[in-house]
Amino acid sequence: VTWGTPVEATDVGGNINDIVRIDDSTIAILYRDSGSILYARIVTVSGSVPTLGTASAVHTNVPAAIDRAAITLIDTDKLAVAYVDGADANKGKAKAATFTGTTIGTWGTAAEFEAGTTQYVTISKFDTDKAGVFYQDDADADKGKGALLVATGTALAAAAPVDFEAVEVAIGISSDQLDTNKIIIAYEQAGALDECVTIVASLTGLTISYGAAVAVNAANIDPSTSIVAMSTTEAYVGYEERASSDGKFVKLSIAGTVITAGSEQTFNGATNNVAYISLAKVSDKGKFIICYRDEGAANIGNAEVYQEYDNSVAAVGFAQSTVAATDPVVVRSKGTEANQAGLTIGSVYYLV
């Protein structure tokens, strides 16, 4: 990964809440400044140089945690933002706005999707002018819930929420679009096991339903999950394993609403202590990037690119974890791997 020059998006004390891709050279960012105001901006990218559009205020009072607001694209020229309203008992609300170039228009009237205290907000597109917002309802035993948002122009309407986690506490929630009627969700099922759990939300008409939840790890995790859909049938989920503080990721295969989890693999296993994990798709050729804070190395921000290779083809790379002979393996196709053992520096080895 080669980084371009950073461009300041918010003031000291602010934070980036979310980013959504618009096209190959344009994204939208959502951030909160030090004065609790939530802003959105269109950013164009030329090479590795970002150019910020004019900031557009979404709401004037949003709590400080980065998981209290999220953004998605619901049409080629329309954004939807879900957020916690710090000025109104921390209720869950959403707004939509259209944009032209790098200019965002007037945000529509806020639609309330949750009347109770709302946390861990994520939002993803279902279809044109439709999105799913998923969150923890702190006022209802910390259940995980999802609500459909439908836009008419910039006016949003919210359907009644539907539980996706009604037994344990849902925290660290993330989501991504699989198809025009499916969104995949990841979260920590905080309770007896603290597992990373994934589930598919389906939209039929204006009704959200869920497939069976699937736990993708056997050990406790910390609430920093991130999920990215690579296609309509494949996704990756990343998280921190609490016992080792290693960063982990798992490939998910999806058929309808049925999820099959692959082998757990490790990233950043040498220095440990990862936080604020974020996965993003890089290309349609199975390549994705993991960004995270390395708390074992002075809290620096790191990024690693991975690509899936089929074991049946002649590909060479660095893998941090073993998998079954019949499973695909995700490797670094370029870079270094600190955890290899049994090799002598300066010696020549042949791979067969």
Short mmCIF file of C-alpha atoms in Angstrom, two decimals:
data_model
loop_
_atom_site.label_atom_id
_atom_site.label_comp_id
_atom_site.label_asym_id
_atom_site.label_seq_id
_atom_site.Cartn_x
_atom_site.Cartn_y
_atom_site.Cartn_z
CA VAL A 1 0.00 0.00 0.00
CA THR A 2 1.39 3.41 -0.98
CA TRP A 3 -0.29 6.32 0.76
CA GLY A 4 -0.91 9.73 -0.74
CA THR A 5 -0.72 13.02 1.15
CA PRO A 6 -3.38 13.35 3.87
CA VAL A 7 -5.96 16.12 3.61
CA GLU A 8 -7.59 17.50 6.74
CA ALA A 9 -11.32 16.79 6.83
CA THR A 10 -12.23 17.82 10.36
CA ASP A 11 -10.80 19.82 13.25
CA VAL A 12 -8.81 18.52 16.21
CA GLY A 13 -11.13 16.53 18.43
CA GLY A 14 -13.41 15.47 15.59
CA ASN A 15 -13.69 11.97 14.13
CA ILE A 16 -14.53 10.23 10.87
CA ASN A 17 -17.69 8.19 11.38
CA ASP A 18 -18.09 6.48 8.01
CA ILE A 19 -17.14 6.45 4.31
CA VAL A 20 -19.12 5.24 1.31
CA ARG A 21 -17.96 4.65 -2.26
CA ILE A 22 -19.83 6.55 -4.98
CA ASP A 23 -17.75 5.54 -8.00
CA ASP A 24 -14.13 4.70 -8.88
CA SER A 25 -12.93 8.25 -8.15
CA THR A 26 -15.50 9.59 -5.69
CA ILE A 27 -16.46 8.87 -2.10
CA ALA A 28 -18.59 10.51 0.56
CA ILE A 29 -17.32 10.90 4.11
CA LEU A 30 -19.33 11.43 7.28
CA TYR A 31 -17.67 13.05 10.27
CA ARG A 32 -18.36 14.80 13.55
CA ASP A 33 -16.43 17.91 14.50
CA SER A 34 -15.31 18.86 18.01
CA GLY A 35 -18.53 20.83 18.45
CA SER A 36 -20.73 17.70 17.99
CA ILE A 37 -21.97 18.77 14.53
CA LEU A 38 -22.31 15.94 12.00
CA TYR A 39 -21.13 16.76 8.46
CA ALA A 40 -21.03 15.00 5.10
CA ARG A 41 -18.64 15.78 2.25
CA ILE A 42 -18.09 14.50 -1.27
CA VAL A 43 -14.44 13.72 -1.97
CA THR A 44 -12.98 13.28 -5.44
CA VAL A 45 -9.72 11.37 -5.90
CA SER A 46 -7.17 11.84 -8.69
CA GLY A 47 -4.43 9.27 -8.39
CA SER A 48 -3.73 9.39 -4.66
CA VAL A 49 -4.76 13.02 -4.21
CA PRO A 50 -8.15 13.65 -2.52
CA THR A 51 -10.04 16.91 -3.03
CA LEU A 52 -12.75 17.80 -0.52
CA GLY A 53 -16.07 19.27 -1.54
CA THR A 54 -17.97 21.74 0.64
CA ALA A 55 -19.01 20.43 4.05
CA SER A 56 -22.75 19.93 4.50
CA ALA A 57 -24.18 19.90 8.05
CA VAL A 58 -26.47 16.90 8.62
CA HIS A 59 -27.32 17.41 12.29
CA THR A 60 -26.15 19.70 15.10
CA ASN A 61 -25.80 17.26 18.01
CA VAL A 62 -24.38 13.74 17.64
CA PRO A 63 -22.55 11.83 20.44
CA ALA A 64 -18.78 11.46 20.17
CA ALA A 65 -18.45 7.69 19.57
CA ILE A 66 -17.67 6.88 15.94
CA ASP A 67 -20.42 4.23 15.79
CA ARG A 68 -23.21 6.75 16.37
CA ALA A 69 -23.61 7.71 12.70
CA ALA A 70 -23.28 6.04 9.27
CA ILE A 71 -23.77 6.90 5.59
CA THR A 72 -24.76 5.04 2.42
CA LEU A 73 -25.55 5.73 -1.23
CA ILE A 74 -29.20 4.97 -2.11
CA ASP A 75 -29.19 6.33 -5.68
CA THR A 76 -26.58 7.59 -8.11
CA ASP A 77 -27.10 11.10 -6.73
CA LYS A 78 -28.59 10.52 -3.28
CA LEU A 79 -27.14 9.83 0.16
CA ALA A 80 -28.82 8.60 3.33
CA VAL A 81 -27.39 9.15 6.82
CA ALA A 82 -28.47 7.39 10.02
CA TYR A 83 -27.44 8.91 13.33
CA VAL A 84 -28.08 9.17 17.05
CA ASP A 85 -29.80 12.43 17.94
CA GLY A 86 -27.97 13.69 21.01
CA ALA A 87 -30.43 16.58 21.33
CA ASP A 88 -33.47 14.28 21.50
CA ALA A 89 -32.87 11.52 24.06
CA ASN A 90 -30.40 9.70 21.76
CA LYS A 91 -33.16 8.51 19.46
CA GLY A 92 -32.26 6.94 16.11
CA LYS A 93 -32.96 9.19 13.12
CA ALA A 94 -32.11 9.39 9.43
CA LYS A 95 -31.96 12.01 6.67
CA ALA A 96 -31.46 11.98 2.89
CA ALA A 97 -30.01 14.52 0.46
CA THR A 98 -29.15 14.67 -3.22
CA PHE A 99 -25.79 15.84 -4.56
CA THR A 100 -24.39 17.20 -7.80
CA GLY A 101 -20.67 16.90 -8.35
CA THR A 102 -19.16 17.69 -4.94
CA THR A 103 -22.11 19.79 -3.75
CA ILE A 104 -24.63 18.25 -1.36
CA GLY A 105 -28.11 19.76 -1.38
CA THR A 106 -30.48 20.41 1.50
CA TRP A 107 -31.07 17.49 3.83
CA GLY A 108 -34.67 16.34 4.11
CA THR A 109 -36.67 16.20 7.32
CA ALA A 110 -35.39 13.66 9.84
CA ALA A 111 -37.23 10.33 10.02
CA GLU A 112 -37.24 8.55 13.36
CA PHE A 113 -36.46 4.83 13.11
CA GLU A 114 -35.99 4.20 16.85
CA ALA A 115 -37.63 6.04 19.76
CA GLY A 116 -35.38 4.44 22.38
CA THR A 117 -31.72 5.06 23.11
CA THR A 118 -29.80 4.02 19.98
CA GLN A 119 -26.20 2.81 19.64
CA TYR A 120 -23.88 1.02 17.18
CA VAL A 121 -25.53 2.41 14.04
CA THR A 122 -24.80 1.07 10.55
CA ILE A 123 -26.65 1.62 7.27
CA SER A 124 -26.47 -0.07 3.86
CA LYS A 125 -28.37 0.16 0.61
CA PHE A 126 -30.96 -2.45 -0.33
CA ASP A 127 -32.20 -1.07 -3.65
CA THR A 128 -32.70 2.34 -5.25
CA ASP A 129 -34.21 4.64 -2.61
CA LYS A 130 -34.23 1.86 -0.01
CA ALA A 131 -31.78 1.21 2.82
CA GLY A 132 -31.54 -0.92 5.93
CA VAL A 133 -30.39 0.66 9.19
CA PHE A 134 -29.16 -1.73 11.89
CA TYR A 135 -28.42 -0.80 15.49
CA GLN A 136 -28.58 -1.67 19.17
CA ASP A 137 -31.75 -0.66 21.01
CA ASP A 138 -30.37 0.23 24.43
CA ALA A 139 -33.90 0.82 25.75
CA ASP A 140 -35.00 -2.73 24.88
CA ALA A 141 -32.43 -5.01 26.55
CA ASP A 142 -29.70 -4.00 24.05
CA LYS A 143 -31.31 -6.05 21.29
CA GLY A 144 -30.03 -5.81 17.72
CA LYS A 145 -32.67 -4.38 15.40
CA GLY A 146 -33.06 -3.39 11.76
CA ALA A 147 -35.46 -0.97 10.08
CA LEU A 148 -36.22 -0.29 6.42
CA LEU A 149 -35.84 3.29 5.21
CA VAL A 150 -37.66 4.32 2.02
CA ALA A 151 -36.92 7.63 0.28
CA THR A 152 -39.35 9.69 -1.77
CA GLY A 153 -37.19 12.49 -3.02
CA THR A 154 -35.29 13.51 0.12
CA ALA A 155 -38.14 12.52 2.48
CA LEU A 156 -37.44 9.28 4.35
CA ALA A 157 -40.03 6.98 5.90
CA ALA A 158 -39.03 4.33 8.44
CA ALA A 159 -40.77 0.98 8.81
CA ALA A 160 -41.19 -0.76 12.17
CA PRO A 161 -37.90 -2.33 13.33
CA VAL A 162 -37.35 -6.11 13.31
CA ASP A 163 -34.98 -7.88 15.74
CA PHE A 164 -31.94 -9.69 14.36
CA GLU A 165 -30.56 -10.38 17.86
CA ALA A 166 -33.23 -10.77 20.54
CA VAL A 167 -31.44 -12.97 23.10
CA GLU A 168 -27.96 -11.57 23.70
CA VAL A 169 -26.56 -8.02 23.53
CA ALA A 170 -25.63 -6.80 20.01
CA ILE A 171 -22.62 -4.47 19.81
CA GLY A 172 -19.98 -3.51 17.23
CA ILE A 173 -22.49 -3.79 14.37
CA SER A 174 -21.41 -3.44 10.71
CA SER A 175 -23.15 -4.14 7.39
CA ASP A 176 -22.73 -4.17 3.62
CA GLN A 177 -24.98 -4.70 0.60
CA LEU A 178 -24.95 -8.16 -0.96
CA ASP A 179 -27.68 -7.64 -3.55
CA THR A 180 -30.68 -5.42 -4.25
CA ASN A 181 -32.67 -7.30 -1.62
CA LYS A 182 -29.95 -8.55 0.76
CA ILE A 183 -27.60 -7.01 3.31
CA ILE A 184 -25.05 -8.95 5.36
CA ILE A 185 -24.55 -7.95 9.00
CA ALA A 186 -21.74 -8.67 11.47
CA TYR A 187 -21.75 -7.96 15.18
CA GLU A 188 -20.44 -9.10 18.53
CA GLN A 189 -22.98 -11.22 20.35
CA ALA A 190 -22.02 -9.96 23.79
CA GLY A 191 -23.01 -12.45 26.44
CA ALA A 192 -21.76 -15.85 27.48
CA LEU A 193 -19.43 -16.30 24.49
CA ASP A 194 -18.82 -12.83 23.00
CA GLU A 195 -18.66 -14.35 19.53
CA CYS A 196 -18.49 -12.63 16.15
CA VAL A 197 -21.83 -13.41 14.52
CA THR A 198 -23.01 -12.86 10.93
CA ILE A 199 -26.53 -12.86 9.52
CA VAL A 200 -28.24 -11.97 6.24
CA ALA A 201 -31.13 -9.49 6.13
CA SER A 202 -33.57 -9.99 3.23
CA LEU A 203 -36.09 -7.51 1.87
CA THR A 204 -39.38 -8.77 0.46
CA GLY A 205 -41.57 -5.89 -0.59
CA LEU A 206 -41.25 -3.59 2.41
CA THR A 207 -40.57 -6.33 4.99
CA ILE A 208 -37.17 -7.24 6.45
CA SER A 209 -36.52 -10.82 7.54
CA TYR A 210 -33.34 -12.66 8.55
CA GLY A 211 -31.64 -15.94 7.84
CA ALA A 212 -29.97 -18.07 10.50
CA ALA A 213 -27.20 -16.37 12.50
CA VAL A 214 -23.75 -17.96 12.14
CA ALA A 215 -20.88 -17.57 14.64
CA VAL A 216 -17.57 -17.36 12.78
CA ASN A 217 -15.09 -17.74 15.66
CA ALA A 218 -14.67 -19.82 18.78
CA ALA A 219 -12.98 -17.22 21.01
CA ASN A 220 -14.13 -13.96 22.57
CA ILE A 221 -13.80 -10.84 20.44
CA ASP A 222 -13.72 -7.12 21.13
CA PRO A 223 -16.47 -4.96 19.59
CA SER A 224 -14.71 -3.83 16.44
CA THR A 225 -16.24 -5.87 13.62
CA SER A 226 -16.16 -4.90 9.95
CA ILE A 227 -17.75 -6.73 7.03
CA VAL A 228 -17.32 -6.27 3.28
CA ALA A 229 -19.25 -7.95 0.47
CA MET A 230 -17.03 -9.02 -2.42
CA SER A 231 -19.94 -10.27 -4.56
CA THR A 232 -23.52 -11.44 -4.11
CA THR A 233 -22.23 -14.74 -2.73
CA GLU A 234 -18.98 -13.89 -0.89
CA ALA A 235 -17.95 -11.61 1.96
CA TYR A 236 -15.16 -11.17 4.51
CA VAL A 237 -15.56 -10.25 8.17
CA GLY A 238 -12.75 -8.90 10.36
CA TYR A 239 -12.48 -8.54 14.14
CA GLU A 240 -10.08 -8.58 17.09
CA GLU A 241 -9.74 -11.81 19.03
CA ARG A 242 -9.70 -10.79 22.69
CA ALA A 243 -7.51 -13.58 24.10
CA SER A 244 -4.61 -12.99 21.72
CA SER A 245 -5.39 -9.40 20.62
CA ASP A 246 -4.68 -10.64 17.09
CA GLY A 247 -6.58 -9.31 14.12
CA LYS A 248 -8.62 -12.06 12.46
CA PHE A 249 -10.67 -12.40 9.30
CA VAL A 250 -12.92 -15.07 7.86
CA LYS A 251 -14.29 -15.66 4.38
CA LEU A 252 -18.06 -16.13 4.21
CA SER A 253 -19.88 -17.96 1.43
CA ILE A 254 -23.55 -17.01 1.04
CA ALA A 255 -26.34 -18.94 -0.67
CA GLY A 256 -29.63 -17.12 -0.28
CA THR A 257 -29.63 -16.33 3.44
CA VAL A 258 -27.43 -19.30 4.41
CA ILE A 259 -23.88 -18.39 5.50
CA THR A 260 -20.97 -20.82 5.53
CA ALA A 261 -17.85 -19.61 7.34
CA GLY A 262 -14.38 -20.56 6.13
CA SER A 263 -11.17 -20.93 8.11
CA GLU A 264 -10.17 -18.12 10.49
CA GLN A 265 -7.01 -16.34 9.39
CA THR A 266 -4.72 -13.91 11.20
CA PHE A 267 -3.47 -10.46 10.28
CA ASN A 268 -1.14 -8.35 12.42
CA GLY A 269 -0.21 -11.35 14.52
CA ALA A 270 3.37 -10.16 15.13
CA THR A 271 2.65 -7.00 17.15
CA ASN A 272 -0.90 -7.79 18.36
CA ASN A 273 -3.45 -5.35 19.81
CA VAL A 274 -5.55 -4.14 16.91
CA ALA A 275 -8.53 -1.78 17.09
CA TYR A 276 -10.89 0.15 14.81
CA ILE A 277 -10.80 -2.49 12.09
CA SER A 278 -12.23 -1.57 8.69
CA LEU A 279 -12.44 -3.76 5.57
CA ALA A 280 -13.03 -2.44 2.06
CA LYS A 281 -13.21 -4.02 -1.38
CA VAL A 282 -10.37 -3.05 -3.72
CA SER A 283 -11.27 -4.91 -6.92
CA ASP A 284 -13.51 -7.60 -8.39
CA LYS A 285 -10.57 -10.02 -8.43
CA GLY A 286 -10.88 -11.01 -4.78
CA LYS A 287 -8.69 -8.20 -3.44
CA PHE A 288 -9.58 -6.35 -0.24
CA ILE A 289 -7.84 -4.01 2.20
CA ILE A 290 -7.83 -4.13 6.00
CA CYS A 291 -7.17 -0.87 7.86
CA TYR A 292 -6.69 -0.80 11.62
CA ARG A 293 -5.01 0.88 14.55
CA ASP A 294 -1.98 -1.07 15.77
CA GLU A 295 -2.03 -0.61 19.53
CA GLY A 296 1.04 -2.82 19.85
CA ALA A 297 3.06 -0.30 17.79
CA ALA A 298 2.38 3.17 19.23
CA ASN A 299 -1.23 3.26 17.94
CA ILE A 300 -0.15 3.84 14.35
CA GLY A 301 -2.62 3.31 11.51
CA ASN A 302 -1.81 0.31 9.33
CA ALA A 303 -3.27 -1.19 6.18
CA GLU A 304 -2.79 -4.57 4.55
CA VAL A 305 -4.04 -5.78 1.17
CA TYR A 306 -5.09 -9.40 0.68
CA GLN A 307 -6.17 -11.35 -2.36
CA GLU A 308 -7.69 -14.79 -2.60
CA TYR A 309 -5.91 -17.39 -4.71
CA ASP A 310 -7.10 -20.82 -5.71
CA ASN A 311 -4.75 -23.54 -4.43
CA SER A 312 -5.03 -25.28 -7.80
CA VAL A 313 -3.17 -22.49 -9.66
CA ALA A 314 0.50 -21.56 -9.43
CA ALA A 315 0.43 -18.50 -7.17
CA VAL A 316 3.07 -17.49 -4.64
CA GLY A 317 2.42 -15.27 -1.64
CA PHE A 318 2.70 -15.01 2.13
CA ALA A 319 0.01 -16.60 4.26
CA GLN A 320 -0.18 -16.06 8.01
CA SER A 321 -2.50 -18.98 8.69
CA THR A 322 -2.88 -22.52 7.40
CA VAL A 323 -6.11 -23.80 5.90
CA ALA A 324 -7.44 -27.17 4.85
CA ALA A 325 -6.09 -28.51 1.55
CA THR A 326 -9.49 -28.07 -0.06
CA ASP A 327 -9.96 -24.46 1.11
CA PRO A 328 -8.85 -21.32 -0.71
CA VAL A 329 -6.07 -19.42 1.06
CA VAL A 330 -5.80 -15.65 1.37
CA VAL A 331 -2.25 -14.36 1.04
CA ARG A 332 -0.25 -11.19 0.83
CA SER A 333 0.89 -11.12 -2.78
CA LYS A 334 3.57 -8.56 -1.94
CA GLY A 335 5.25 -7.62 1.31
CA THR A 336 6.87 -9.32 4.28
CA GLU A 337 5.75 -11.91 6.79
CA ALA A 338 7.39 -11.85 10.21
CA ASN A 339 5.99 -15.11 11.56
CA GLN A 340 7.65 -17.64 9.24
CA ALA A 341 9.86 -20.18 11.06
CA GLY A 342 12.56 -22.64 10.02
CA LEU A 343 14.10 -20.48 7.27
CA THR A 344 17.70 -19.30 7.15
CA ILE A 345 18.48 -15.77 5.95
CA GLY A 346 20.50 -15.82 2.73
CA SER A 347 19.56 -19.38 1.80
CA VAL A 348 17.71 -20.27 -1.39
CA TYR A 349 14.49 -22.27 -1.16
CA TYR A 350 12.37 -23.80 -3.91
CA LEU A 351 8.60 -23.98 -3.74
CA VAL A 352 6.94 -27.04 -5.26
#
